[in-house]
């Protein structure tokens, strides 16, 4: 069985500020396991989350300079996803055929976006919005977005100005929101919430209440 | 400085909390190894004299014997030369620390129970939903703390509450809960790891 494919076209998978330089994180996109990591220079990379050696998740590994190393045996991969160093064989010239599958990765609108290799263009840049949080919900992406478009976040007032696109945009209680969504699996998704003006901690309980509401309805 | 005695099992997450707090606070521990698994020594008659509920860790400081992890952490913080930093002087911040310590005691026990079942026998699924819900509540809180510019559970600096709660998240992979859905807790865990005196245990990789 082959692993689920990363879709063509750009999908937001994390807030840019949630993955610091020199760190890695696992992301599941439509069942495809992806490691998103930043080298110490801050450049973002997205690859299949699997070390070719023993299948360990690279997201469990650690970043050193411009390489990510597997937690199991320390195999190091550079920015081209090619293995460059095997600690158990320090004098070995590592064959260039040891590579991890690579995807496109880019930053825009305060988010990290991934796409299948070969996807053209760049993800959308929206002005005047700042990242609030990523909200992980046990509900299908379509159900979560439909409920958000209809009712917004609990307690923030009526929803107006709904626009569906790569972002779901709406206004609630005088605050403009833009929400990008990625499907984790058939019954789980992540909502990456952007807000106009300043990201106010007082909005967090409303997002948690939305998660409870949509999960309670599922 | 006097050494306090800790009855310890290296793979027990509550014992790790005490070792981590002692290391951060600068307390020297005299560790007494208890064969909790597979020997179940902590439930045996000799240990029951010290800990009637058969619970680890046990901290002994002279005549004082403590068997509940939250008071053990607080006592270690009060005792250690560097421990005062983990006891907020501001009344409100201190109250918030106590609130999250109570959350740890009352709501996060499910994470320890899920882990114990996964590692030592039992059904982790019995405890995993409550443990995950607790970590989601903590994720919501840390997402808000991050927006307030406060990097730790009670405020801008690490407190005893962070030491209590960190292992519940850091060890969640032991009971098959990945860190993917917890971006705010990932950031917080990295801050905890960078504290001077931080130590690991099996299941928590020795890097950051």
mmCIF file of C-alpha atoms in Angstrom:
data_model
loop_
_atom_site.group_PDB
_atom_site.id
_atom_site.type_symbol
_atom_site.label_atom_id
_atom_site.label_comp_id
_atom_site.label_asym_id
_atom_site.label_seq_id
_atom_site.Cartn_x
_atom_site.Cartn_y
_atom_site.Cartn_z
ATOM 1 C CA UNK A 1 0.000 0.000 0.000
ATOM 2 C CA UNK A 2 1.457 3.351 -0.962
ATOM 3 C CA UNK A 3 1.239 6.331 1.355
ATOM 4 C CA UNK A 4 -1.507 8.908 0.692
ATOM 5 C CA UNK A 5 -0.252 11.621 -1.642
ATOM 6 C CA UNK A 6 0.212 15.273 -0.795
ATOM 7 C CA UNK A 7 -2.332 17.116 -2.966
ATOM 8 C CA UNK A 8 -1.352 19.503 -5.742
ATOM 9 C CA UNK A 9 -2.159 23.113 -4.908
ATOM 10 C CA UNK A 10 -1.224 24.936 -1.736
ATOM 11 C CA UNK A 11 -2.580 23.873 1.670
ATOM 12 C CA UNK A 12 -1.859 25.726 4.928
ATOM 13 C CA UNK A 13 -0.647 23.263 7.565
ATOM 14 C CA UNK A 14 0.715 25.384 10.448
ATOM 15 C CA UNK A 15 1.198 28.904 11.760
ATOM 16 C CA UNK A 16 4.626 30.165 10.706
ATOM 17 C CA UNK A 17 5.395 31.232 14.286
ATOM 18 C CA UNK A 18 4.563 27.758 15.659
ATOM 19 C CA UNK A 19 7.634 26.171 14.050
ATOM 20 C CA UNK A 20 10.787 27.907 15.285
ATOM 21 C CA UNK A 21 14.094 27.872 13.446
ATOM 22 C CA UNK A 22 15.952 24.673 14.257
ATOM 23 C CA UNK A 23 12.816 22.635 15.070
ATOM 24 C CA UNK A 24 10.577 20.088 13.389
ATOM 25 C CA UNK A 25 6.917 19.111 13.652
ATOM 26 C CA UNK A 26 4.757 16.337 12.293
ATOM 27 C CA UNK A 27 1.781 17.254 10.120
ATOM 28 C CA UNK A 28 -0.849 14.851 8.795
ATOM 29 C CA UNK A 29 -2.515 16.088 5.608
ATOM 30 C CA UNK A 30 -5.269 13.872 4.251
ATOM 31 C CA UNK A 31 -3.545 10.895 5.857
ATOM 32 C CA UNK A 32 -0.131 11.790 4.377
ATOM 33 C CA UNK A 33 2.485 12.114 7.119
ATOM 34 C CA UNK A 34 4.720 15.124 6.579
ATOM 35 C CA UNK A 35 7.637 16.512 8.548
ATOM 36 C CA UNK A 36 7.736 20.308 8.476
ATOM 37 C CA UNK A 37 11.025 21.691 9.728
ATOM 38 C CA UNK A 38 13.047 24.855 9.732
ATOM 39 C CA UNK A 39 16.800 24.862 9.410
ATOM 40 C CA UNK A 40 18.721 27.127 11.763
ATOM 41 C CA UNK A 41 18.696 29.762 9.017
ATOM 42 C CA UNK A 42 14.877 29.782 9.225
ATOM 43 C CA UNK A 43 14.147 28.152 5.852
ATOM 44 C CA UNK A 44 11.119 25.864 5.910
ATOM 45 C CA UNK A 45 11.130 22.338 4.445
ATOM 46 C CA UNK A 46 8.331 19.768 4.007
ATOM 47 C CA UNK A 47 9.125 16.105 3.316
ATOM 48 C CA UNK A 48 7.602 12.705 3.770
ATOM 49 C CA UNK A 49 7.810 12.021 7.519
ATOM 50 C CA UNK A 50 9.824 8.829 7.170
ATOM 51 C CA UNK A 51 13.520 8.056 7.405
ATOM 52 C CA UNK A 52 14.393 5.685 4.496
ATOM 53 C CA UNK A 53 16.610 3.665 6.838
ATOM 54 C CA UNK A 54 14.113 2.184 9.322
ATOM 55 C CA UNK A 55 10.938 4.144 8.686
ATOM 56 C CA UNK A 56 11.213 6.280 11.842
ATOM 57 C CA UNK A 57 9.341 9.583 11.752
ATOM 58 C CA UNK A 58 11.802 12.359 10.934
ATOM 59 C CA UNK A 59 9.572 14.753 12.895
ATOM 60 C CA UNK A 60 10.878 12.994 16.033
ATOM 61 C CA UNK A 61 14.399 13.920 14.923
ATOM 62 C CA UNK A 62 16.501 16.957 15.555
ATOM 63 C CA UNK A 63 17.740 19.833 13.432
ATOM 64 C CA UNK A 64 21.414 20.679 13.347
ATOM 65 C CA UNK A 65 22.350 23.601 11.103
ATOM 66 C CA UNK A 66 20.904 23.016 7.647
ATOM 67 C CA UNK A 67 20.261 19.310 8.255
ATOM 68 C CA UNK A 68 17.671 17.192 10.037
ATOM 69 C CA UNK A 69 18.855 14.013 11.774
ATOM 70 C CA UNK A 70 16.797 10.919 12.510
ATOM 71 C CA UNK A 71 16.229 10.115 16.188
ATOM 72 C CA UNK A 72 17.002 6.414 15.695
ATOM 73 C CA UNK A 73 20.489 6.282 14.161
ATOM 74 C CA UNK A 74 21.319 9.891 13.425
ATOM 75 C CA UNK A 75 21.237 9.722 9.627
ATOM 76 C CA UNK A 76 21.486 13.351 8.497
ATOM 77 C CA UNK A 77 19.648 14.839 5.510
ATOM 78 C CA UNK A 78 20.437 18.217 3.954
ATOM 79 C CA UNK A 79 18.016 20.737 2.433
ATOM 80 C CA UNK A 80 17.776 18.689 -0.777
ATOM 81 C CA UNK A 81 16.468 15.719 1.323
ATOM 82 C CA UNK A 82 19.606 13.757 0.461
ATOM 83 C CA UNK A 83 21.371 11.713 3.141
ATOM 84 C CA UNK A 84 24.818 13.216 3.784
ATOM 85 C CA UNK A 85 26.062 11.492 6.918
ATOM 86 C CA UNK A 86 25.626 8.122 8.631
ATOM 87 C CA UNK A 87 27.160 8.209 12.142
ATOM 88 C CA UNK A 88 27.748 4.426 12.264
ATOM 89 C CA UNK A 89 29.903 4.760 9.136
ATOM 90 C CA UNK A 90 31.580 8.139 9.543
ATOM 91 C CA UNK A 91 34.054 7.585 6.702
ATOM 92 C CA UNK A 92 31.441 6.408 4.193
ATOM 93 C CA UNK A 93 30.712 8.567 1.159
ATOM 94 C CA UNK A 94 26.921 8.271 1.437
ATOM 95 C CA UNK A 95 25.287 7.228 -1.862
ATOM 96 C CA UNK A 96 23.220 10.113 -3.248
ATOM 97 C CA UNK A 97 20.364 7.666 -3.870
ATOM 98 C CA UNK A 98 19.361 7.759 -0.168
ATOM 99 C CA UNK A 99 16.743 10.473 -0.292
ATOM 100 C CA UNK A 100 13.497 11.446 1.380
ATOM 101 C CA UNK A 101 10.476 12.401 -0.750
ATOM 102 C CA UNK A 102 10.278 16.161 -0.840
ATOM 103 C CA UNK A 103 7.295 18.514 -1.188
ATOM 104 C CA UNK A 104 7.086 22.218 -1.869
ATOM 105 C CA UNK A 105 6.970 24.442 1.210
ATOM 106 C CA UNK A 106 6.423 28.200 1.424
ATOM 107 C CA UNK A 107 5.396 30.905 3.876
ATOM 108 C CA UNK A 108 2.627 33.444 3.264
ATOM 109 C CA UNK A 109 0.020 35.205 5.405
ATOM 110 C CA UNK A 110 1.755 34.062 8.591
ATOM 111 C CA UNK A 111 1.201 30.410 7.620
ATOM 112 C CA UNK A 112 3.314 27.531 6.345
ATOM 113 C CA UNK A 113 1.906 25.999 3.159
ATOM 114 C CA UNK A 114 2.795 22.741 1.453
ATOM 115 C CA UNK A 115 2.067 21.387 -2.013
ATOM 116 C CA UNK A 116 3.063 18.437 -4.154
ATOM 117 C CA UNK A 117 6.379 18.803 -5.983
ATOM 118 C CA UNK A 118 5.652 20.422 -9.323
ATOM 119 C CA UNK A 119 2.967 22.769 -7.983
ATOM 120 C CA UNK A 120 3.566 26.200 -9.459
ATOM 121 C CA UNK A 121 3.118 29.705 -8.133
ATOM 122 C CA UNK A 122 3.029 30.799 -4.530
ATOM 123 C CA UNK A 123 0.448 30.613 -1.731
ATOM 124 C CA UNK A 124 -1.812 33.643 -1.200
ATOM 125 C CA UNK A 125 -0.620 36.654 0.754
ATOM 126 C CA UNK A 126 -3.437 38.470 2.575
ATOM 127 C CA UNK A 127 -2.817 41.875 4.112
ATOM 128 C CA UNK A 128 -3.821 43.122 7.546
ATOM 129 C CA UNK A 129 -4.336 39.746 9.221
ATOM 130 C CA UNK A 130 -2.326 38.138 12.015
ATOM 131 C CA UNK A 131 -2.274 34.517 13.146
ATOM 132 C CA UNK A 132 -4.424 33.677 16.180
ATOM 133 C CA UNK A 133 -3.962 29.921 16.541
ATOM 134 C CA UNK A 134 -4.222 26.499 14.917
ATOM 135 C CA UNK A 135 -7.270 24.652 16.231
ATOM 136 C CA UNK A 136 -7.392 20.847 15.863
ATOM 137 C CA UNK A 137 -10.921 19.496 15.677
ATOM 138 C CA UNK A 138 -12.328 15.955 15.528
ATOM 139 C CA UNK A 139 -14.694 16.748 12.645
ATOM 140 C CA UNK A 140 -14.549 16.505 8.871
ATOM 141 C CA UNK A 141 -13.091 19.652 7.292
ATOM 142 C CA UNK A 142 -16.310 20.316 5.363
ATOM 143 C CA UNK A 143 -18.481 20.017 8.475
ATOM 144 C CA UNK A 144 -16.235 22.299 10.528
ATOM 145 C CA UNK A 145 -16.095 24.962 7.800
ATOM 146 C CA UNK A 146 -19.864 24.802 7.170
ATOM 147 C CA UNK A 147 -20.601 25.308 10.843
ATOM 148 C CA UNK A 148 -18.080 28.125 11.124
ATOM 149 C CA UNK A 149 -19.565 29.879 8.065
ATOM 150 C CA UNK A 150 -23.069 29.551 9.516
ATOM 151 C CA UNK A 151 -22.505 30.344 13.189
ATOM 152 C CA UNK A 152 -18.955 31.620 13.622
ATOM 153 C CA UNK A 153 -17.244 31.238 16.974
ATOM 154 C CA UNK A 154 -19.668 30.869 19.934
ATOM 155 C CA UNK A 155 -20.379 34.049 21.835
ATOM 156 C CA UNK A 156 -18.851 36.547 19.404
ATOM 157 C CA UNK A 157 -22.109 37.678 17.779
ATOM 158 C CA UNK A 158 -23.757 37.254 14.369
ATOM 159 C CA UNK A 159 -21.726 36.311 11.303
ATOM 160 C CA UNK A 160 -21.636 38.546 8.227
ATOM 161 C CA UNK A 161 -19.665 38.938 5.002
ATOM 162 C CA UNK A 162 -18.995 35.250 4.467
ATOM 163 C CA UNK A 163 -16.626 34.501 1.570
ATOM 164 C CA UNK A 164 -15.458 30.984 0.727
ATOM 165 C CA UNK A 165 -12.134 30.432 -0.972
ATOM 166 C CA UNK A 166 -8.728 29.175 0.007
ATOM 167 C CA UNK A 167 -9.667 31.072 3.174
ATOM 168 C CA UNK A 168 -13.099 31.140 4.753
ATOM 169 C CA UNK A 169 -13.551 34.841 5.494
ATOM 170 C CA UNK A 170 -16.226 36.373 7.697
ATOM 171 C CA UNK A 171 -16.824 39.149 10.183
ATOM 172 C CA UNK A 172 -18.131 38.585 13.665
ATOM 173 C CA UNK A 173 -18.589 41.169 16.410
ATOM 174 C CA UNK A 174 -16.709 43.741 14.327
ATOM 175 C CA UNK A 175 -13.692 41.437 13.938
ATOM 176 C CA UNK A 176 -12.670 40.051 10.535
ATOM 177 C CA UNK A 177 -11.513 36.432 10.478
ATOM 178 C CA UNK A 178 -9.828 34.372 7.759
ATOM 179 C CA UNK A 179 -9.605 30.628 8.355
ATOM 180 C CA UNK A 180 -7.530 28.177 6.322
ATOM 181 C CA UNK A 181 -8.311 24.506 6.890
ATOM 182 C CA UNK A 182 -6.410 21.315 6.317
ATOM 183 C CA UNK A 183 -7.988 17.876 6.492
ATOM 184 C CA UNK A 184 -6.013 15.609 8.822
ATOM 185 C CA UNK A 185 -8.146 12.600 7.940
ATOM 186 C CA UNK A 186 -11.796 11.825 7.138
ATOM 187 C CA UNK A 187 -13.009 12.921 10.594
ATOM 188 C CA UNK A 188 -10.362 15.369 11.725
ATOM 189 C CA UNK A 189 -9.095 18.737 10.557
ATOM 190 C CA UNK A 190 -7.042 21.727 11.627
ATOM 191 C CA UNK A 191 -8.308 25.295 11.362
ATOM 192 C CA UNK A 192 -5.597 27.929 11.026
ATOM 193 C CA UNK A 193 -7.283 31.081 12.265
ATOM 194 C CA UNK A 194 -6.157 34.563 11.215
ATOM 195 C CA UNK A 195 -7.694 37.718 12.616
ATOM 196 C CA UNK A 196 -7.664 41.390 11.584
ATOM 197 C CA UNK A 197 -5.723 43.799 13.736
ATOM 198 C CA UNK A 198 -4.234 42.233 16.856
ATOM 199 C CA UNK A 199 -4.344 38.605 17.983
ATOM 200 C CA UNK A 200 -6.183 38.908 21.296
ATOM 201 C CA UNK A 201 -5.860 36.106 23.870
ATOM 202 C CA UNK A 202 -9.479 36.812 24.851
ATOM 203 C CA UNK A 203 -10.564 35.171 21.555
ATOM 204 C CA UNK A 204 -9.031 31.784 22.470
ATOM 205 C CA UNK A 205 -11.943 30.562 24.658
ATOM 206 C CA UNK A 206 -14.354 31.183 21.748
ATOM 207 C CA UNK A 207 -12.224 28.973 19.495
ATOM 208 C CA UNK A 208 -12.171 26.218 22.143
ATOM 209 C CA UNK A 209 -15.962 26.555 22.488
ATOM 210 C CA UNK A 210 -16.275 26.111 18.724
ATOM 211 C CA UNK A 211 -14.264 22.878 18.916
ATOM 212 C CA UNK A 212 -16.570 21.534 21.641
ATOM 213 C CA UNK A 213 -19.684 22.598 19.734
ATOM 214 C CA UNK A 214 -18.677 21.010 16.434
ATOM 215 C CA UNK A 215 -17.431 17.823 18.123
ATOM 216 C CA UNK A 216 -20.613 17.587 20.163
ATOM 217 C CA UNK A 217 -22.625 17.805 16.943
ATOM 218 C CA UNK A 218 -20.534 15.160 15.163
ATOM 219 C CA UNK B 1 23.529 21.029 52.178
ATOM 220 C CA UNK B 2 21.420 18.191 53.496
ATOM 221 C CA UNK B 3 20.239 15.535 51.064
ATOM 222 C CA UNK B 4 16.577 14.631 50.882
ATOM 223 C CA UNK B 5 15.627 11.009 50.286
ATOM 224 C CA UNK B 6 13.459 10.122 47.291
ATOM 225 C CA UNK B 7 12.021 6.627 46.902
ATOM 226 C CA UNK B 8 12.173 6.449 43.144
ATOM 227 C CA UNK B 9 11.384 4.351 40.093
ATOM 228 C CA UNK B 10 13.166 5.657 36.986
ATOM 229 C CA UNK B 11 10.328 4.843 34.560
ATOM 230 C CA UNK B 12 7.567 6.356 36.713
ATOM 231 C CA UNK B 13 6.493 9.782 35.479
ATOM 232 C CA UNK B 14 5.580 11.078 38.943
ATOM 233 C CA UNK B 15 9.086 10.191 40.193
ATOM 234 C CA UNK B 16 10.507 12.042 37.169
ATOM 235 C CA UNK B 17 8.568 15.153 38.204
ATOM 236 C CA UNK B 18 10.332 15.056 41.572
ATOM 237 C CA UNK B 19 13.789 14.448 40.038
ATOM 238 C CA UNK B 20 13.217 17.281 37.534
ATOM 239 C CA UNK B 21 12.059 19.702 40.244
ATOM 240 C CA UNK B 22 15.025 18.791 42.459
ATOM 241 C CA UNK B 23 17.466 19.338 39.605
ATOM 242 C CA UNK B 24 15.914 22.687 38.648
ATOM 243 C CA UNK B 25 15.781 23.841 42.277
ATOM 244 C CA UNK B 26 19.307 22.694 43.096
ATOM 245 C CA UNK B 27 18.314 20.029 45.625
ATOM 246 C CA UNK B 28 20.559 16.980 46.042
ATOM 247 C CA UNK B 29 18.494 13.808 46.268
ATOM 248 C CA UNK B 30 19.492 10.561 47.904
ATOM 249 C CA UNK B 31 17.723 8.207 45.481
ATOM 250 C CA UNK B 32 16.414 4.889 46.804
ATOM 251 C CA UNK B 33 15.480 2.621 43.934
ATOM 252 C CA UNK B 34 12.115 0.865 44.276
ATOM 253 C CA UNK B 35 11.391 -2.154 42.062
ATOM 254 C CA UNK B 36 7.927 -0.939 41.064
ATOM 255 C CA UNK B 37 7.910 -2.901 37.802
ATOM 256 C CA UNK B 38 7.862 -5.822 37.651
ATOM 257 C CA UNK B 39 8.423 -6.283 41.411
ATOM 258 C CA UNK B 40 5.481 -4.115 42.614
ATOM 259 C CA UNK B 41 7.656 -3.313 45.624
ATOM 260 C CA UNK B 42 5.812 -0.009 46.203
ATOM 261 C CA UNK B 43 2.646 -1.977 46.981
ATOM 262 C CA UNK B 44 4.436 -4.331 49.374
ATOM 263 C CA UNK B 45 4.245 -4.189 53.182
ATOM 264 C CA UNK B 46 7.644 -2.537 53.721
ATOM 265 C CA UNK B 47 6.861 0.421 51.445
ATOM 266 C CA UNK B 48 3.291 0.706 52.789
ATOM 267 C CA UNK B 49 4.770 1.847 56.072
ATOM 268 C CA UNK B 50 6.044 4.942 54.255
ATOM 269 C CA UNK B 51 3.308 5.301 51.648
ATOM 270 C CA UNK B 52 0.018 3.749 52.798
ATOM 271 C CA UNK B 53 -1.576 4.202 49.356
ATOM 272 C CA UNK B 54 1.355 2.396 47.717
ATOM 273 C CA UNK B 55 2.148 5.507 45.695
ATOM 274 C CA UNK B 56 5.468 6.753 44.345
ATOM 275 C CA UNK B 57 7.433 8.889 44.734
ATOM 276 C CA UNK B 58 7.985 9.298 48.471
ATOM 277 C CA UNK B 59 10.085 12.213 49.712
ATOM 278 C CA UNK B 60 11.610 12.125 53.193
ATOM 279 C CA UNK B 61 13.135 15.213 54.762
ATOM 280 C CA UNK B 62 14.029 14.337 58.357
ATOM 281 C CA UNK B 63 10.769 13.564 60.144
ATOM 282 C CA UNK B 64 8.718 14.849 57.217
ATOM 283 C CA UNK B 65 7.384 12.193 54.822
ATOM 284 C CA UNK B 66 5.455 13.313 51.710
ATOM 285 C CA UNK B 67 3.577 10.916 49.432
ATOM 286 C CA UNK B 68 1.693 13.253 47.056
ATOM 287 C CA UNK B 69 3.594 14.608 44.101
ATOM 288 C CA UNK B 70 2.320 18.214 44.112
ATOM 289 C CA UNK B 71 3.355 18.882 47.741
ATOM 290 C CA UNK B 72 6.654 17.109 47.010
ATOM 291 C CA UNK B 73 7.339 19.522 44.138
ATOM 292 C CA UNK B 74 6.422 22.532 46.295
ATOM 293 C CA UNK B 75 8.650 21.347 49.146
ATOM 294 C CA UNK B 76 11.579 20.782 46.775
ATOM 295 C CA UNK B 77 11.099 24.284 45.324
ATOM 296 C CA UNK B 78 11.031 25.804 48.840
ATOM 297 C CA UNK B 79 14.110 23.818 49.880
ATOM 298 C CA UNK B 80 16.459 24.292 46.927
ATOM 299 C CA UNK B 81 18.804 27.259 46.611
ATOM 300 C CA UNK B 82 17.408 27.928 43.112
ATOM 301 C CA UNK B 83 13.868 26.795 43.887
ATOM 302 C CA UNK B 84 12.448 30.193 44.823
ATOM 303 C CA UNK B 85 12.321 31.096 41.138
ATOM 304 C CA UNK B 86 9.611 28.434 40.708
ATOM 305 C CA UNK B 87 7.373 29.941 43.428
ATOM 306 C CA UNK B 88 5.876 33.155 42.023
ATOM 307 C CA UNK B 89 6.007 36.077 44.457
ATOM 308 C CA UNK B 90 3.065 37.855 42.822
ATOM 309 C CA UNK B 91 -0.160 36.782 44.510
ATOM 310 C CA UNK B 92 -2.168 36.384 41.324
ATOM 311 C CA UNK B 93 0.551 34.450 39.516
ATOM 312 C CA UNK B 94 0.964 32.231 42.564
ATOM 313 C CA UNK B 95 -2.782 31.577 42.649
ATOM 314 C CA UNK B 96 -2.726 30.647 38.965
ATOM 315 C CA UNK B 97 0.115 28.207 39.670
ATOM 316 C CA UNK B 98 -1.958 26.608 42.438
ATOM 317 C CA UNK B 99 -4.984 26.377 40.159
ATOM 318 C CA UNK B 100 -2.960 24.513 37.512
ATOM 319 C CA UNK B 101 -1.385 22.295 40.167
ATOM 320 C CA UNK B 102 -4.895 21.316 41.217
ATOM 321 C CA UNK B 103 -5.746 20.723 37.548
ATOM 322 C CA UNK B 104 -2.700 18.461 37.392
ATOM 323 C CA UNK B 105 -3.811 16.537 40.470
ATOM 324 C CA UNK B 106 -7.456 16.237 39.518
ATOM 325 C CA UNK B 107 -7.521 16.107 35.715
ATOM 326 C CA UNK B 108 -4.138 14.966 34.414
ATOM 327 C CA UNK B 109 -3.900 11.712 36.354
ATOM 328 C CA UNK B 110 -5.490 10.125 33.295
ATOM 329 C CA UNK B 111 -2.271 10.748 31.334
ATOM 330 C CA UNK B 112 -0.205 8.860 33.911
ATOM 331 C CA UNK B 113 -2.788 6.078 33.983
ATOM 332 C CA UNK B 114 -2.847 5.796 30.164
ATOM 333 C CA UNK B 115 0.945 5.656 30.082
ATOM 334 C CA UNK B 116 1.163 3.084 32.860
ATOM 335 C CA UNK B 117 -1.378 0.902 31.045
ATOM 336 C CA UNK B 118 0.466 1.221 27.721
ATOM 337 C CA UNK B 119 3.885 0.405 29.180
ATOM 338 C CA UNK B 120 3.204 -1.997 32.022
ATOM 339 C CA UNK B 121 -0.042 -3.724 31.134
ATOM 340 C CA UNK B 122 -3.642 -2.676 30.852
ATOM 341 C CA UNK B 123 -5.829 -0.890 28.364
ATOM 342 C CA UNK B 124 -4.645 2.685 27.685
ATOM 343 C CA UNK B 125 -7.902 3.400 25.813
ATOM 344 C CA UNK B 126 -9.742 3.543 29.142
ATOM 345 C CA UNK B 127 -7.786 6.643 30.162
ATOM 346 C CA UNK B 128 -6.661 8.140 26.829
ATOM 347 C CA UNK B 129 -9.787 10.247 26.049
ATOM 348 C CA UNK B 130 -9.703 12.044 29.409
ATOM 349 C CA UNK B 131 -5.935 12.495 29.150
ATOM 350 C CA UNK B 132 -6.247 13.954 25.647
ATOM 351 C CA UNK B 133 -9.023 16.298 26.792
ATOM 352 C CA UNK B 134 -6.803 17.533 29.625
ATOM 353 C CA UNK B 135 -3.959 18.248 27.228
ATOM 354 C CA UNK B 136 -6.348 20.084 24.874
ATOM 355 C CA UNK B 137 -7.428 22.322 27.753
ATOM 356 C CA UNK B 138 -3.751 22.991 28.470
ATOM 357 C CA UNK B 139 -3.152 23.647 24.743
ATOM 358 C CA UNK B 140 -5.962 26.254 24.734
ATOM 359 C CA UNK B 141 -4.442 27.867 27.830
ATOM 360 C CA UNK B 142 -0.918 27.969 26.391
ATOM 361 C CA UNK B 143 -2.193 29.347 23.062
ATOM 362 C CA UNK B 144 -3.687 32.236 25.067
ATOM 363 C CA UNK B 145 -0.574 32.598 27.241
ATOM 364 C CA UNK B 146 1.552 32.846 24.093
ATOM 365 C CA UNK B 147 -0.601 35.711 22.774
ATOM 366 C CA UNK B 148 -0.208 37.451 26.151
ATOM 367 C CA UNK B 149 3.566 37.128 25.815
ATOM 368 C CA UNK B 150 3.660 34.727 28.764
ATOM 369 C CA UNK B 151 5.670 31.619 27.982
ATOM 370 C CA UNK B 152 4.734 29.460 30.956
ATOM 371 C CA UNK B 153 1.614 28.081 32.606
ATOM 372 C CA UNK B 154 1.247 30.625 35.417
ATOM 373 C CA UNK B 155 3.044 33.595 33.899
ATOM 374 C CA UNK B 156 6.183 34.814 32.179
ATOM 375 C CA UNK B 157 8.497 32.557 34.186
ATOM 376 C CA UNK B 158 8.484 28.826 34.876
ATOM 377 C CA UNK B 159 6.787 27.724 38.089
ATOM 378 C CA UNK B 160 6.115 24.449 39.895
ATOM 379 C CA UNK B 161 3.009 24.044 37.687
ATOM 380 C CA UNK B 162 5.182 23.736 34.562
ATOM 381 C CA UNK B 163 7.285 21.026 36.224
ATOM 382 C CA UNK B 164 4.144 19.122 37.220
ATOM 383 C CA UNK B 165 2.485 19.350 33.800
ATOM 384 C CA UNK B 166 5.463 18.988 31.440
ATOM 385 C CA UNK B 167 5.791 15.165 31.684
ATOM 386 C CA UNK B 168 2.087 14.626 30.847
ATOM 387 C CA UNK B 169 2.743 16.174 27.447
ATOM 388 C CA UNK B 170 6.358 15.130 26.897
ATOM 389 C CA UNK B 171 5.538 11.439 27.500
ATOM 390 C CA UNK B 172 2.217 11.322 25.610
ATOM 391 C CA UNK B 173 3.762 9.339 22.743
ATOM 392 C CA UNK B 174 4.171 6.469 25.229
ATOM 393 C CA UNK B 175 0.377 6.058 25.069
ATOM 394 C CA UNK B 176 0.215 6.834 21.364
ATOM 395 C CA UNK B 177 -0.856 10.483 21.423
ATOM 396 C CA UNK B 178 1.312 12.374 18.956
ATOM 397 C CA UNK B 179 2.292 16.021 19.376
ATOM 398 C CA UNK B 180 0.974 17.108 15.965
ATOM 399 C CA UNK B 181 -2.239 18.660 17.307
ATOM 400 C CA UNK B 182 -0.569 20.625 20.111
ATOM 401 C CA UNK B 183 1.478 23.476 18.599
ATOM 402 C CA UNK B 184 1.325 25.671 21.714
ATOM 403 C CA UNK B 185 2.416 22.788 23.956
ATOM 404 C CA UNK B 186 5.326 21.993 21.622
ATOM 405 C CA UNK B 187 6.597 25.565 21.998
ATOM 406 C CA UNK B 188 6.071 25.463 25.765
ATOM 407 C CA UNK B 189 7.867 22.124 26.078
ATOM 408 C CA UNK B 190 10.884 23.590 24.276
ATOM 409 C CA UNK B 191 10.957 26.438 26.809
ATOM 410 C CA UNK B 192 10.839 23.960 29.692
ATOM 411 C CA UNK B 193 13.693 21.976 28.125
ATOM 412 C CA UNK B 194 15.855 25.088 28.007
ATOM 413 C CA UNK B 195 15.555 25.743 31.772
ATOM 414 C CA UNK B 196 18.887 25.535 33.585
ATOM 415 C CA UNK B 197 19.109 22.165 35.309
ATOM 416 C CA UNK B 198 16.595 20.420 33.033
ATOM 417 C CA UNK B 199 16.987 16.635 33.018
ATOM 418 C CA UNK B 200 15.300 13.948 30.914
ATOM 419 C CA UNK B 201 13.951 10.462 31.587
ATOM 420 C CA UNK B 202 13.495 7.463 29.264
ATOM 421 C CA UNK B 203 10.907 8.490 26.657
ATOM 422 C CA UNK B 204 12.017 12.132 26.579
ATOM 423 C CA UNK B 205 14.810 12.551 24.010
ATOM 424 C CA UNK B 206 17.947 14.228 25.281
ATOM 425 C CA UNK B 207 18.011 17.150 22.834
ATOM 426 C CA UNK B 208 16.011 20.246 22.000
#
